Amino acid sequence: MEGMVVQGFNGISLGSILLLIALGLAITFGLMKVINMAHGELIMIGAYATYVIQLLFENYVPADYFNWYFILAIPFAFIVAALIGMLLEYVVIRHLYGRPLDSLLATFGVGLILQQTARSIFGAPNVGVEAPSFLRGGLQVMSVTLPYSRLFIIGLVIVCFLGLFFYLYKTTGGRRIRAVMQNRDMATCLGISSRKVDSLTFAIGSGFAGIAGSALTLIGPIGPTIGQNYIIDAFMVVVVGGVGMLAGTVIGALGIGMFTTIFEFWTDASMGKVLVFALIILFLQWRPSGLFSLRTRSLD
């Protein structure tokens, strides 16, 4: 019974991390059909933004307030990653719409540039971020310890998902994003600036990548390649769930997280990845469009 609790919690924890990373990809890939290979580097930017806030608190803020640094670091990571994402969309991606292979290569090159920039600023070795005291230790459940840091990440993912859902379905800006996603030409004819929607959407997606990077600092040390460890799994989540579908993204992330932990428990890490890939390939043979597909009134 204890083993089942541990495996279930590990699966939910991994799935929540994948969901947080894939949220940004789900809306940008679903709206602009851009394969952003620099998404992992936006995660890295969020992680280093958290590290910078920690350094500022260590050097310029009284020690009694140190625990508050992480609460401030989360919105700071969102803002920094969103601004860099908006700049990336304006300088590079906006000129490559409708050219998926070119955008893939361009964003891959941008990712390498961002990695080297991080090495030049922070150095090649990984750096550690100290978790605030209220996130140390764990919760005892049936003689099993559930780390507070992992529970915090799960709660953060729920808040981010609900915030994104509210924005997309309850605000004017969100309705414009969904209109452009469903039928770009018709939305443009109705007076919606698709250029502004693209820029805003890419900034929001990049901001969620920054929050993901901030959350990853609670798990282990950070370095210039921290985002590369999760980016492939995040793309799999988007493809399995259905491009641009939030409900599918949730189910895909939790499903991949659970199957990964189960397969790794019965085999090993490498074979577990292989089995997950094989399962996804079989699933896409059955449903090529993913769990959910976007219904539009556009003519193919």
mmCIF file of N, CA and C in Angstrom, residues 45-46 48-53 56 69-83 210-211 214:
data_model
loop_
_atom_site.group_PDB
_atom_site.id
_atom_site.type_symbol
_atom_site.label_atom_id
_atom_site.label_comp_id
_atom_site.label_asym_id
_atom_site.label_seq_id
_atom_site.Cartn_x
_atom_site.Cartn_y
_atom_site.Cartn_z
ATOM 1 N N ILE A 45 15.620 30.623 -18.099
ATOM 2 C CA ILE A 45 15.578 32.038 -17.715
ATOM 3 C C ILE A 45 14.781 32.211 -16.423
ATOM 4 N N GLY A 46 13.661 31.506 -16.309
ATOM 5 C CA GLY A 46 12.880 31.579 -15.078
ATOM 6 C C GLY A 46 13.649 31.052 -13.876
ATOM 7 N N TYR A 48 17.001 31.000 -13.502
ATOM 8 C CA TYR A 48 18.050 31.957 -13.138
ATOM 9 C C TYR A 48 17.462 33.245 -12.566
ATOM 10 N N ALA A 49 16.260 33.631 -12.996
ATOM 11 C CA ALA A 49 15.611 34.803 -12.395
ATOM 12 C C ALA A 49 15.339 34.557 -10.909
ATOM 13 N N THR A 50 14.945 33.331 -10.574
ATOM 14 C CA THR A 50 14.757 32.969 -9.170
ATOM 15 C C THR A 50 16.070 33.030 -8.413
ATOM 16 N N TYR A 51 17.126 32.561 -9.037
ATOM 17 C CA TYR A 51 18.451 32.596 -8.414
ATOM 18 C C TYR A 51 18.908 34.039 -8.156
ATOM 19 N N VAL A 52 18.625 34.933 -9.098
ATOM 20 C CA VAL A 52 18.999 36.343 -8.931
ATOM 21 C C VAL A 52 18.245 36.968 -7.762
ATOM 22 N N ILE A 53 16.949 36.676 -7.658
ATOM 23 C CA ILE A 53 16.167 37.205 -6.536
ATOM 24 C C ILE A 53 16.720 36.688 -5.214
ATOM 25 N N LEU A 56 19.773 38.711 -4.356
ATOM 26 C CA LEU A 56 19.417 40.056 -3.906
ATOM 27 C C LEU A 56 18.933 40.039 -2.461
ATOM 28 N N TYR A 69 11.596 35.531 -0.451
ATOM 29 C CA TYR A 69 12.207 35.725 -1.767
ATOM 30 C C TYR A 69 11.524 34.863 -2.832
ATOM 31 N N PHE A 70 11.145 33.629 -2.460
ATOM 32 C CA PHE A 70 10.597 32.726 -3.461
ATOM 33 C C PHE A 70 9.207 33.175 -3.910
ATOM 34 N N ILE A 71 8.427 33.732 -2.999
ATOM 35 C CA ILE A 71 7.102 34.248 -3.357
ATOM 36 C C ILE A 71 7.246 35.387 -4.360
ATOM 37 N N LEU A 72 8.258 36.230 -4.180
ATOM 38 C CA LEU A 72 8.510 37.319 -5.117
ATOM 39 C C LEU A 72 9.134 36.811 -6.418
ATOM 40 N N ALA A 73 9.907 35.736 -6.326
ATOM 41 C CA ALA A 73 10.617 35.231 -7.503
ATOM 42 C C ALA A 73 9.670 34.664 -8.548
ATOM 43 N N ILE A 74 8.535 34.106 -8.140
ATOM 44 C CA ILE A 74 7.616 33.493 -9.104
ATOM 45 C C ILE A 74 7.061 34.522 -10.087
ATOM 46 N N PRO A 75 6.442 35.633 -9.642
ATOM 47 C CA PRO A 75 5.988 36.629 -10.627
ATOM 48 C C PRO A 75 7.146 37.292 -11.371
ATOM 49 N N PHE A 76 8.299 37.441 -10.710
ATOM 50 C CA PHE A 76 9.458 38.027 -11.387
ATOM 51 C C PHE A 76 9.916 37.133 -12.534
ATOM 52 N N ALA A 77 9.949 35.811 -12.304
ATOM 53 C CA ALA A 77 10.330 34.882 -13.360
ATOM 54 C C ALA A 77 9.330 34.937 -14.513
ATOM 55 N N PHE A 78 8.043 35.058 -14.189
ATOM 56 C CA PHE A 78 7.026 35.166 -15.238
ATOM 57 C C PHE A 78 7.260 36.406 -16.091
ATOM 58 N N ILE A 79 7.506 37.541 -15.450
ATOM 59 C CA ILE A 79 7.653 38.806 -16.175
ATOM 60 C C ILE A 79 8.911 38.781 -17.047
ATOM 61 N N VAL A 80 10.028 38.320 -16.490
ATOM 62 C CA VAL A 80 11.282 38.302 -17.259
ATOM 63 C C VAL A 80 11.162 37.378 -18.467
ATOM 64 N N ALA A 81 10.650 36.169 -18.256
ATOM 65 C CA ALA A 81 10.509 35.227 -19.366
ATOM 66 C C ALA A 81 9.502 35.738 -20.392
ATOM 67 N N ALA A 82 8.430 36.385 -19.940
ATOM 68 C CA ALA A 82 7.433 36.911 -20.870
ATOM 69 C C ALA A 82 8.021 38.027 -21.736
ATOM 70 N N LEU A 83 8.797 38.904 -21.135
ATOM 71 C CA LEU A 83 9.415 39.988 -21.905
ATOM 72 C C LEU A 83 10.406 39.456 -22.934
ATOM 73 N N GLY A 210 8.699 30.475 -17.622
ATOM 74 C CA GLY A 210 9.483 31.061 -16.547
ATOM 75 C C GLY A 210 9.044 30.576 -15.176
ATOM 76 N N ILE A 211 7.732 30.462 -14.959
ATOM 77 C CA ILE A 211 7.233 29.930 -13.688
ATOM 78 C C ILE A 211 7.686 28.486 -13.507
ATOM 79 N N SER A 214 11.159 28.489 -12.325
ATOM 80 C CA SER A 214 11.216 28.845 -10.908
ATOM 81 C C SER A 214 10.856 27.641 -10.033
#
